[in-house]
Short mmCIF file of C-alpha atoms in Angstrom, two decimals:
data_model
loop_
_atom_site.label_atom_id
_atom_site.label_comp_id
_atom_site.label_asym_id
_atom_site.label_seq_id
_atom_site.Cartn_x
_atom_site.Cartn_y
_atom_site.Cartn_z
CA MET A 8 -1.55 3.74 8.03
CA SER A 9 1.30 5.83 6.44
CA ASP A 10 0.51 9.20 4.43
CA LEU A 11 3.67 8.60 1.78
CA THR A 12 2.61 11.96 -0.12
CA LYS A 13 3.70 13.80 3.35
CA GLY A 14 7.33 14.51 4.57
CA ASN A 15 10.76 13.82 3.78
CA PRO A 16 10.36 11.51 0.49
CA LEU A 17 13.48 9.10 1.32
CA LYS A 18 13.16 8.74 4.84
CA LEU A 19 9.53 7.18 3.91
CA ILE A 20 10.85 5.16 1.07
CA PHE A 21 13.69 3.96 3.98
CA TRP A 22 11.24 3.02 6.20
CA PHE A 23 8.65 1.57 4.37
CA THR A 24 11.10 -0.79 2.68
CA ILE A 25 12.32 -2.25 5.70
CA PRO A 26 9.63 -4.13 6.78
CA LEU A 27 9.26 -5.64 3.55
CA LEU A 28 13.10 -6.17 3.35
CA ILE A 29 12.80 -8.11 6.67
CA GLY A 30 9.54 -9.94 5.34
CA ASN A 31 11.15 -11.23 2.48
CA ILE A 32 14.63 -11.89 4.13
CA PHE A 33 12.56 -14.04 6.63
CA GLN A 34 10.80 -15.86 3.39
CA GLN A 35 14.49 -16.84 2.23
CA PHE A 36 15.13 -18.54 5.72
CA TYR A 37 12.03 -20.30 5.86
CA SER A 38 11.84 -21.44 2.78
CA LEU A 39 15.35 -23.29 3.59
CA SER A 40 14.07 -24.14 6.61
CA ASP A 41 11.17 -26.34 4.89
CA THR A 42 13.22 -27.52 2.52
CA LEU A 43 15.40 -28.76 5.57
CA ILE A 44 12.20 -30.20 7.32
CA VAL A 45 10.95 -32.47 4.30
CA GLY A 46 14.17 -33.17 3.76
CA GLN A 47 15.40 -34.89 6.68
CA THR A 48 11.64 -36.55 7.78
CA LEU A 49 10.66 -37.88 4.58
CA GLY A 50 13.91 -38.03 2.23
CA VAL A 51 15.23 -37.43 -0.79
CA LYS A 52 12.76 -38.22 -2.64
CA ALA A 53 9.96 -36.51 -0.85
CA LEU A 54 12.77 -33.36 -1.12
CA ALA A 55 13.04 -33.93 -5.36
CA ALA A 56 9.13 -34.10 -5.20
CA VAL A 57 8.50 -31.01 -4.11
CA GLY A 58 10.94 -29.21 -5.51
CA SER A 59 9.53 -30.60 -8.68
CA THR A 60 6.67 -28.97 -8.30
CA GLY A 61 8.02 -25.40 -7.73
CA SER A 62 8.04 -23.75 -11.13
CA VAL A 63 4.21 -25.33 -11.85
CA GLN A 64 3.57 -23.37 -8.27
CA PHE A 65 5.18 -20.15 -9.52
CA LEU A 66 3.61 -20.19 -12.75
CA ILE A 67 0.04 -20.90 -11.46
CA ILE A 68 -0.40 -19.44 -8.27
CA GLY A 69 2.26 -16.33 -9.10
CA PHE A 70 -0.22 -15.08 -11.50
CA ALA A 71 -2.69 -14.56 -9.32
CA GLN A 72 0.02 -13.34 -7.09
CA GLY A 73 0.59 -10.46 -9.75
CA LEU A 74 -2.94 -9.93 -10.39
CA THR A 75 -3.13 -9.30 -6.74
CA ALA A 76 -0.61 -6.37 -6.70
CA GLY A 77 -1.66 -4.59 -9.68
CA LEU A 78 -5.66 -4.38 -8.26
CA ALA A 79 -4.12 -2.92 -4.97
CA ILE A 80 -2.38 -0.45 -7.04
CA LEU A 81 -5.63 1.15 -7.64
CA THR A 82 -6.66 1.04 -3.82
CA ALA A 83 -3.34 3.08 -3.13
CA GLN A 84 -4.41 5.60 -5.70
CA HIS A 85 -7.35 6.32 -4.19
CA TYR A 86 -5.73 6.48 -0.58
CA GLY A 87 -3.53 9.01 -2.13
CA ALA A 88 -6.76 11.24 -3.71
CA LYS A 89 -8.09 10.97 -0.13
CA ASP A 90 -11.21 9.46 -1.86
CA PHE A 91 -12.29 6.77 0.94
CA LYS A 92 -15.21 5.89 -0.83
CA GLY A 93 -13.27 5.31 -3.54
CA VAL A 94 -10.76 2.82 -1.83
CA ARG A 95 -14.05 0.25 -0.48
CA ARG A 96 -15.30 0.59 -3.77
CA SER A 97 -11.56 -0.86 -4.95
CA PHE A 98 -11.31 -3.05 -1.70
CA ALA A 99 -14.36 -4.68 -3.07
CA ILE A 100 -13.77 -5.11 -6.70
CA SER A 101 -10.41 -6.16 -5.65
CA ILE A 102 -11.92 -9.49 -3.59
CA ALA A 103 -14.44 -10.41 -6.50
CA VAL A 104 -11.63 -10.55 -8.94
CA SER A 105 -9.65 -12.76 -7.32
CA LEU A 106 -12.11 -15.11 -6.09
CA VAL A 107 -13.72 -15.27 -9.39
CA VAL A 108 -10.01 -15.76 -11.15
CA GLY A 109 -9.03 -18.29 -8.10
CA ILE A 110 -11.58 -20.36 -8.70
CA VAL A 111 -11.14 -20.57 -12.19
CA LEU A 112 -7.48 -21.29 -12.08
CA THR A 113 -8.07 -24.02 -9.31
CA ILE A 114 -10.72 -26.14 -11.08
CA LEU A 115 -8.47 -25.46 -14.25
CA SER A 116 -4.98 -26.58 -12.52
CA LEU A 117 -6.84 -29.51 -11.10
CA ILE A 118 -7.84 -31.35 -14.19
CA PHE A 119 -4.79 -31.01 -16.02
CA VAL A 120 -2.57 -31.23 -13.13
CA ASP A 121 -1.52 -34.77 -14.74
CA HIS A 122 -0.29 -33.79 -17.86
CA ILE A 123 1.35 -30.59 -16.07
CA LEU A 124 3.83 -33.46 -14.52
CA VAL A 125 3.95 -35.09 -17.90
CA LEU A 126 5.16 -32.39 -19.82
CA MET A 127 7.81 -31.17 -17.42
CA GLN A 128 9.29 -34.81 -17.43
CA THR A 129 8.51 -35.39 -13.67
CA PRO A 130 10.70 -38.44 -13.05
CA SER A 131 7.92 -42.12 -12.44
CA ASP A 132 9.65 -42.78 -9.41
CA ILE A 133 8.64 -39.60 -7.63
CA ILE A 134 5.35 -38.25 -9.01
CA ASN A 135 2.79 -39.68 -7.27
CA ASP A 136 4.41 -37.44 -4.40
CA ALA A 137 4.82 -34.94 -6.97
CA ARG A 138 0.64 -35.07 -7.86
CA THR A 139 -0.29 -35.55 -4.14
CA PHE A 140 1.64 -32.43 -3.15
CA LEU A 141 0.67 -30.42 -6.27
CA GLN A 142 -3.02 -31.45 -5.87
CA ILE A 143 -3.33 -30.05 -2.00
CA MET A 144 -0.92 -26.54 -3.53
CA LEU A 145 -3.28 -26.06 -6.28
CA GLY A 146 -6.71 -26.97 -4.98
CA GLY A 147 -6.12 -24.87 -1.35
CA MET A 148 -4.77 -22.01 -4.03
CA LEU A 149 -7.35 -19.51 -2.49
CA ALA A 150 -5.82 -19.25 0.62
CA PRO A 151 -2.36 -17.61 -0.31
CA ILE A 152 -4.42 -15.45 -3.15
CA ALA A 153 -6.83 -14.03 -0.20
CA PHE A 154 -3.44 -13.56 2.10
CA ASN A 155 -1.64 -12.07 -0.64
CA LEU A 156 -4.52 -9.86 -1.53
CA LEU A 157 -5.13 -8.41 2.14
CA SER A 158 -1.37 -7.78 2.71
CA ASN A 159 -1.02 -5.83 -0.56
CA ILE A 160 -3.94 -3.60 0.31
CA ILE A 161 -3.04 -3.03 3.88
CA ARG A 162 0.42 -2.15 1.93
CA ALA A 163 -1.58 -0.07 -0.17
CA LEU A 164 -2.58 1.78 2.76
CA GLY A 165 1.14 2.58 3.98
CA ASP A 166 1.58 -0.13 6.22
CA SER A 167 4.16 -2.59 5.70
CA ARG A 168 5.13 -3.68 9.00
CA THR A 169 1.26 -5.36 9.86
CA PRO A 170 1.73 -8.06 6.99
CA LEU A 171 5.74 -8.59 8.30
CA TRP A 172 4.48 -9.94 11.63
CA PHE A 173 1.54 -11.19 9.73
CA LEU A 174 3.99 -13.55 7.88
CA ILE A 175 6.27 -13.99 10.34
CA ILE A 176 2.92 -15.95 12.53
CA SER A 177 2.58 -17.79 9.36
CA SER A 178 5.90 -19.36 8.89
CA LEU A 179 6.46 -20.26 12.37
CA ILE A 180 2.92 -21.38 12.35
CA ASN A 181 3.78 -23.48 9.11
CA ILE A 182 7.07 -24.87 10.38
CA GLY A 183 5.03 -26.58 13.44
CA LEU A 184 2.39 -27.79 11.60
CA GLU A 185 4.09 -29.43 9.44
CA LEU A 186 6.25 -31.01 12.19
CA LEU A 187 2.91 -32.07 13.99
CA PHE A 188 1.48 -33.48 10.62
CA ILE A 189 4.66 -35.26 9.26
CA LEU A 190 6.08 -36.60 12.02
CA GLY A 191 3.03 -36.79 14.85
CA PHE A 192 -0.44 -37.51 12.32
CA HIS A 193 2.74 -39.84 9.68
CA TRP A 194 0.50 -37.94 6.88
CA GLY A 195 4.07 -37.57 4.82
CA ILE A 196 4.39 -35.36 1.85
CA ALA A 197 0.34 -33.93 2.18
CA GLY A 198 1.30 -32.96 5.22
CA ALA A 199 3.65 -30.62 3.62
CA GLY A 200 1.26 -29.63 1.88
CA TRP A 201 -1.67 -28.81 4.32
CA ALA A 202 0.29 -26.90 6.97
CA THR A 203 1.39 -24.22 4.52
CA ILE A 204 -2.05 -24.30 3.12
CA LEU A 205 -3.46 -24.05 6.67
CA ALA A 206 -1.02 -21.36 7.73
CA GLN A 207 -1.80 -18.91 4.78
CA LEU A 208 -5.38 -19.49 5.79
CA ILE A 209 -4.56 -18.89 9.05
CA ALA A 210 -2.65 -15.21 7.88
CA SER A 211 -5.15 -14.83 5.87
CA LEU A 212 -7.78 -14.86 9.10
CA MET A 213 -5.31 -12.68 10.36
CA CYS A 214 -5.69 -10.02 8.04
CA VAL A 215 -9.41 -9.88 8.26
CA VAL A 216 -9.21 -9.56 12.24
CA TYR A 217 -6.93 -6.44 11.55
CA ILE A 218 -8.69 -4.84 9.15
CA VAL A 219 -11.78 -5.29 10.70
CA VAL A 220 -10.49 -3.56 14.49
CA LYS A 221 -7.81 -1.57 13.18
CA VAL A 222 -8.67 -0.29 9.28
CA PRO A 223 -12.22 1.45 9.22
CA VAL A 224 -11.47 2.44 6.00
CA LEU A 225 -11.66 -0.70 4.43
CA HIS A 226 -15.14 -1.38 6.45
CA ILE A 227 -17.18 -2.64 2.85
CA GLY A 228 -20.52 -3.54 3.29
CA ARG A 229 -23.60 -4.80 0.47
CA ARG A 230 -23.36 -1.67 -1.20
CA HIS A 231 -19.39 -1.71 -2.26
CA PHE A 232 -20.60 -4.84 -4.40
CA LYS A 233 -22.33 -3.17 -6.97
CA PHE A 234 -19.61 -2.58 -9.69
CA ARG A 235 -20.39 -0.61 -12.85
CA ARG A 236 -18.50 -1.53 -15.60
CA PRO A 237 -15.59 0.83 -16.32
CA GLU A 238 -14.64 0.13 -12.34
CA VAL A 239 -14.03 -3.25 -13.01
CA THR A 240 -11.96 -3.21 -15.94
CA GLY A 241 -10.07 0.26 -14.95
CA HIS A 242 -8.97 -2.67 -12.02
CA LEU A 243 -8.56 -5.56 -14.65
CA ARG A 244 -6.52 -3.27 -17.65
CA VAL A 245 -4.00 -2.72 -14.33
CA GLY A 246 -4.24 -6.44 -12.64
CA LEU A 247 -4.26 -8.81 -15.88
CA PRO A 248 -0.96 -7.35 -17.17
CA MET A 249 1.25 -8.08 -13.69
CA ALA A 250 -0.71 -11.18 -13.62
CA PHE A 251 0.63 -11.92 -17.10
CA GLN A 252 4.28 -10.99 -16.21
CA MET A 253 4.35 -13.10 -13.26
CA SER A 254 3.55 -15.65 -15.59
CA ILE A 255 5.78 -14.92 -18.43
CA ILE A 256 8.74 -14.54 -16.01
CA ALA A 257 7.78 -18.21 -14.77
CA ILE A 258 8.18 -19.57 -17.97
CA GLY A 259 11.38 -18.02 -18.98
CA THR A 260 12.44 -19.84 -15.68
CA ILE A 261 11.29 -23.22 -16.53
CA VAL A 262 13.10 -22.89 -20.16
CA LEU A 263 15.96 -21.81 -18.58
CA GLN A 264 16.03 -24.45 -15.67
CA SER A 265 15.98 -26.97 -18.79
CA ALA A 266 18.96 -26.01 -20.61
CA LEU A 267 21.06 -26.04 -17.00
CA ASN A 268 19.91 -29.57 -16.47
CA SER A 269 21.59 -30.28 -19.76
CA LEU A 270 25.31 -29.38 -18.43
CA GLY A 271 25.52 -31.32 -15.20
CA THR A 272 25.26 -32.39 -11.84
CA ASP A 273 27.95 -29.65 -10.68
CA SER A 274 26.42 -26.65 -12.48
CA VAL A 275 23.10 -27.44 -11.28
CA ALA A 276 25.02 -27.71 -7.75
CA ALA A 277 26.93 -24.75 -8.12
CA THR A 278 23.72 -22.70 -9.37
CA THR A 279 21.97 -24.16 -6.38
CA ALA A 280 23.79 -22.80 -3.79
CA ALA A 281 24.76 -19.66 -5.37
CA GLN A 282 21.46 -18.70 -5.98
CA LYS A 283 20.82 -18.73 -2.22
CA ILE A 284 23.44 -16.10 -1.72
CA ASP A 285 21.90 -14.30 -5.04
CA GLN A 286 18.67 -14.28 -3.57
CA LEU A 287 19.63 -12.91 -0.22
CA ALA A 288 21.43 -10.15 -2.00
CA THR A 289 18.40 -9.05 -4.56
CA GLN A 290 15.69 -8.79 -1.44
CA PRO A 291 16.67 -5.11 -1.29
CA LEU A 292 16.85 -4.56 -4.60
CA MET A 293 13.52 -6.22 -4.40
CA SER A 294 11.94 -4.65 -1.35
CA PHE A 295 13.09 -0.95 -2.91
CA GLY A 296 10.81 -1.72 -6.42
CA VAL A 297 7.74 -2.71 -4.26
CA THR A 298 7.99 0.90 -2.05
CA MET A 299 8.12 2.51 -4.81
CA ALA A 300 4.81 0.81 -6.37
CA THR A 301 2.64 2.20 -3.36
CA PHE A 302 4.83 5.63 -3.14
CA ALA A 303 4.41 6.46 -6.88
CA ALA A 304 0.38 5.23 -6.46
CA GLN A 305 -0.10 7.29 -3.64
CA ASN A 306 1.19 10.00 -4.82
CA PHE A 307 0.26 10.01 -8.35
CA GLY A 308 -3.51 9.87 -6.78
CA ALA A 309 -2.52 13.38 -4.58
CA HIS A 310 -1.50 15.13 -7.91
CA GLN A 311 2.14 14.92 -6.13
CA TYR A 312 4.00 15.12 -9.39
CA ASP A 313 7.36 16.44 -8.39
CA ARG A 314 7.33 14.52 -5.29
CA ILE A 315 7.28 11.43 -7.41
CA ILE A 316 10.40 12.25 -9.46
CA LYS A 317 12.07 13.09 -6.61
CA GLY A 318 11.81 9.91 -4.79
CA VAL A 319 12.37 7.13 -7.71
CA LYS A 320 15.94 9.84 -7.94
CA GLN A 321 16.81 9.23 -4.52
CA THR A 322 16.09 5.82 -4.21
CA MET A 323 17.61 4.98 -7.37
CA TRP A 324 20.89 5.94 -6.00
CA LEU A 325 19.97 4.54 -2.67
CA SER A 326 19.22 1.16 -4.31
CA GLY A 327 21.63 1.58 -6.78
CA GLY A 328 24.74 2.17 -4.26
CA PHE A 329 23.68 -1.33 -2.63
CA SER A 330 23.52 -2.99 -5.54
CA VAL A 331 27.68 -2.31 -6.13
CA ALA A 332 28.28 -3.35 -2.51
CA ALA A 333 26.62 -6.52 -2.90
CA GLY A 334 27.56 -7.21 -6.35
CA LEU A 335 31.46 -6.69 -5.43
CA ILE A 336 30.76 -8.75 -2.09
CA GLU A 337 30.15 -11.60 -4.28
CA ILE A 338 32.48 -10.95 -6.69
CA ILE A 339 35.52 -11.39 -3.75
CA TRP A 340 33.87 -13.32 -1.13
CA GLY A 341 31.56 -15.82 -3.85
CA LYS A 342 33.31 -19.33 -3.12
CA GLN A 343 33.84 -18.85 0.97
CA LEU A 344 29.57 -17.84 0.96
CA VAL A 345 28.81 -21.28 -1.13
CA GLY A 346 31.05 -23.27 0.80
CA LEU A 347 28.70 -22.62 3.86
CA PHE A 348 26.67 -24.75 1.76
CA VAL A 349 28.56 -27.42 -0.48
CA GLY A 350 30.69 -27.27 1.68
CA HIS A 351 34.78 -26.48 0.80
CA GLN A 352 36.55 -29.91 -0.80
CA ASP A 353 34.33 -29.50 -4.22
CA MET A 354 36.43 -27.03 -5.99
CA ALA A 355 34.61 -27.86 -9.33
CA VAL A 356 31.25 -26.44 -7.48
CA LEU A 357 32.89 -23.87 -6.23
CA ASN A 358 34.76 -22.92 -9.37
CA LEU A 359 31.32 -22.42 -11.12
CA SER A 360 29.61 -20.64 -8.76
CA GLN A 361 32.66 -18.32 -8.44
CA THR A 362 31.97 -17.96 -12.86
CA TYR A 363 28.47 -17.32 -11.64
CA PHE A 364 28.92 -14.49 -9.11
CA ASN A 365 31.30 -12.90 -11.51
CA VAL A 366 28.78 -12.54 -14.17
CA ILE A 367 25.66 -11.68 -12.38
CA GLY A 368 27.22 -9.95 -9.46
CA SER A 369 28.68 -7.01 -11.73
CA THR A 370 25.34 -6.69 -12.75
CA TYR A 371 23.27 -5.89 -10.19
CA LEU A 372 22.95 -2.12 -11.06
CA LEU A 373 20.94 -2.83 -13.88
CA LEU A 374 18.48 -4.79 -11.71
CA SER A 375 18.02 -2.49 -9.47
CA MET A 376 17.01 0.00 -12.41
CA LEU A 377 14.88 -2.43 -13.52
CA PHE A 378 12.89 -3.35 -10.21
CA ILE A 379 12.09 0.88 -9.30
CA MET A 380 11.41 1.52 -13.08
CA ARG A 381 9.05 -1.36 -13.47
CA ASN A 382 7.64 -1.03 -9.90
CA THR A 383 7.14 3.16 -10.53
CA LEU A 384 5.53 2.48 -13.81
CA GLN A 385 2.91 0.30 -12.37
CA GLY A 386 2.24 2.59 -9.34
CA LEU A 387 1.43 4.90 -11.64
CA GLY A 388 -1.44 2.54 -13.57
CA ARG A 389 0.74 1.87 -16.83
CA SER A 390 1.05 -2.13 -16.20
CA ALA A 391 1.13 -2.39 -20.27
CA ILE A 392 5.05 -1.28 -20.90
CA PRO A 393 6.23 -3.68 -17.47
CA THR A 394 4.35 -6.88 -19.07
CA LEU A 395 6.47 -5.94 -22.63
CA ALA A 396 9.21 -5.78 -20.20
CA GLY A 397 8.37 -9.23 -18.60
CA ALA A 398 7.94 -10.33 -22.75
CA ALA A 399 11.46 -8.86 -23.40
CA GLU A 400 12.76 -10.95 -20.12
CA LEU A 401 11.41 -14.33 -21.68
CA PHE A 402 12.80 -13.57 -24.81
CA MET A 403 15.94 -13.12 -23.38
CA ARG A 404 16.24 -16.11 -20.95
CA VAL A 405 15.17 -18.24 -24.19
CA PHE A 406 18.11 -16.95 -26.22
CA ALA A 407 20.49 -17.58 -23.21
CA ALA A 408 18.93 -21.51 -23.07
CA LEU A 409 19.19 -22.64 -27.11
CA ILE A 410 22.18 -20.30 -27.92
CA MET A 411 24.37 -18.89 -25.06
CA VAL A 412 24.41 -21.66 -23.30
CA ARG A 413 25.54 -24.18 -26.53
CA LEU A 414 28.14 -21.32 -27.16
CA LEU A 415 29.95 -20.80 -23.60
CA GLY A 416 28.65 -23.70 -21.78
CA TYR A 417 28.33 -22.68 -18.11
CA PRO A 418 29.14 -18.80 -18.36
CA GLY A 419 26.60 -18.82 -21.02
CA ALA A 420 23.65 -19.97 -18.62
CA CYS A 421 25.10 -17.64 -16.10
CA SER A 422 24.14 -14.66 -18.78
CA SER A 423 20.91 -15.30 -18.83
CA GLU A 424 19.65 -13.52 -15.89
CA PRO A 425 21.67 -9.88 -17.18
CA LEU A 426 20.90 -10.90 -20.89
CA ALA A 427 16.81 -10.55 -19.24
CA TRP A 428 17.56 -7.26 -17.17
CA LEU A 429 19.09 -5.91 -19.99
CA GLY A 430 15.76 -6.62 -22.53
CA SER A 431 13.70 -5.42 -19.73
CA VAL A 432 15.37 -2.17 -19.20
CA ALA A 433 15.38 -1.57 -22.87
CA VAL A 434 11.63 -1.58 -22.83
CA LEU A 435 10.98 0.19 -19.64
CA LEU A 436 14.13 3.16 -19.91
CA PRO A 437 11.93 4.77 -23.12
CA ALA A 438 8.60 4.21 -21.05
CA TYR A 439 10.22 5.90 -17.60
CA ILE A 440 11.93 8.75 -19.64
CA ARG A 441 8.29 9.49 -21.03
CA ALA A 442 6.21 9.06 -17.91
CA VAL A 443 8.79 11.45 -15.79
CA ARG A 444 8.41 13.93 -19.06
CA GLU A 445 4.43 13.61 -18.76
CA LEU A 446 4.60 14.18 -14.85
CA ARG A 447 6.58 17.20 -15.08
CA GLN A 448 4.01 18.86 -17.62
CA ARG A 449 0.69 17.68 -14.83
CA ALA A 450 3.14 19.60 -12.13
CA GLN A 451 3.17 22.07 -14.33
CA ALA A 452 -0.01 22.53 -15.25
CA GLU A 453 -1.56 21.45 -11.71
CA PRO A 454 0.61 23.48 -9.73
CA VAL A 455 -2.16 23.22 -6.62
CA VAL A 456 -1.42 20.81 -3.46
CA ALA A 457 -3.79 17.90 -3.10
CA GLU A 458 -5.70 18.98 -0.40
CA GLU A 459 -7.33 21.26 -2.87
CA ARG A 460 -7.63 18.80 -5.98
CA PRO A 461 -10.40 16.91 -6.41
CA ASN A 462 -10.08 13.13 -6.85
CA PRO A 463 -8.04 11.99 -10.17
CA ILE A 464 -8.98 9.98 -13.23
CA ILE A 465 -7.07 7.07 -12.74
CA LYS A 466 -5.71 6.31 -16.31
CA ASN A 467 -4.13 2.72 -17.49
CA GLU A 468 -2.05 4.02 -20.31
CA ILE A 469 0.42 2.40 -22.23
#
């Protein structure tokens, strides 16, 4: 476990971020290999069936993943305050809340799975495969919920390396199981679904074993599940806004994808290929943001208010510098990078992808600010503002889909991301400035080191 309340902030933030970054990049490569296995072994229709369910999974399972990330924030605050009894109670509450939400989501999603596929206008020739795959993924969603909760809790205690190893192992298991179930057992598309669920279940069990053997601070018993109402509502005030934020972003993505489909195959192909590069380029920005949630939470719990401000400022410079470099690389070598995916012969697709990079790459600095401010506010327990920022993102994406695409065509579709980032930052920036001002006031009023302070009162302010 790592105590992020002591030592050089930038050094701690950097080394905490590296495992997160490696895990995120590895997840991208895993997703690519997963796509190749289904496409090469089961054909284009099976691949399309799996792809058609992606936004639905993001909408439903993403809700639960956002919830678990929010619940872990309060665990990190207790850990930073050295309130280990609070850590255990927070862990127990997180387990109970995640279990209840997971069961409810599983039941509701399985009841309405057919309605969802019809509303999304799933093509008739792939709807049966899509239903099969989606039923398995949604029916087994407790497995990824468990892994996300346990890995987030472990990170909340300052350990970002162990979840990385479990992610790598589970991803390799997933690939092996897919090959076994599809080629060996001939389970078809169901094999791909069961491989994913089983791999997530194994990863969850690895987390449990690790906690039992290595993390005594998370050892809980029956007494820790005797909850008081204020404790539960405090966790819900942080967890639910982050859950809704994920769902709001997913809805915006679905709306924009519909508008993009109307522009034709070349536009879809160019965006798909360019987004592979874009997702890799933005992983460091996202990873720095995730780190800031844990850093801010631990130091807020420890009353290290000046340290939060210093760490955020240093990370802003580091992440901002990387965002500018990544954007320049995409703008200068965009076509060559996309050519690795689609070849160098289809100039229409290459030119469209360059348009994508020109628009997106030039605004990465905005995205860098967004990730750091949003996650810092969440680490301070202020989850309502990031949720409002997510609503602003949704509004701007819908605006781009309905207005900008009609006015500018493909460049209008590309503008959806920068517009969404701008809308989010417009909401986050005033709240972040206010939070910094309040942190400075707290630092002046409480100039005592964390070890001499009582446990903090965790506030969930808007």
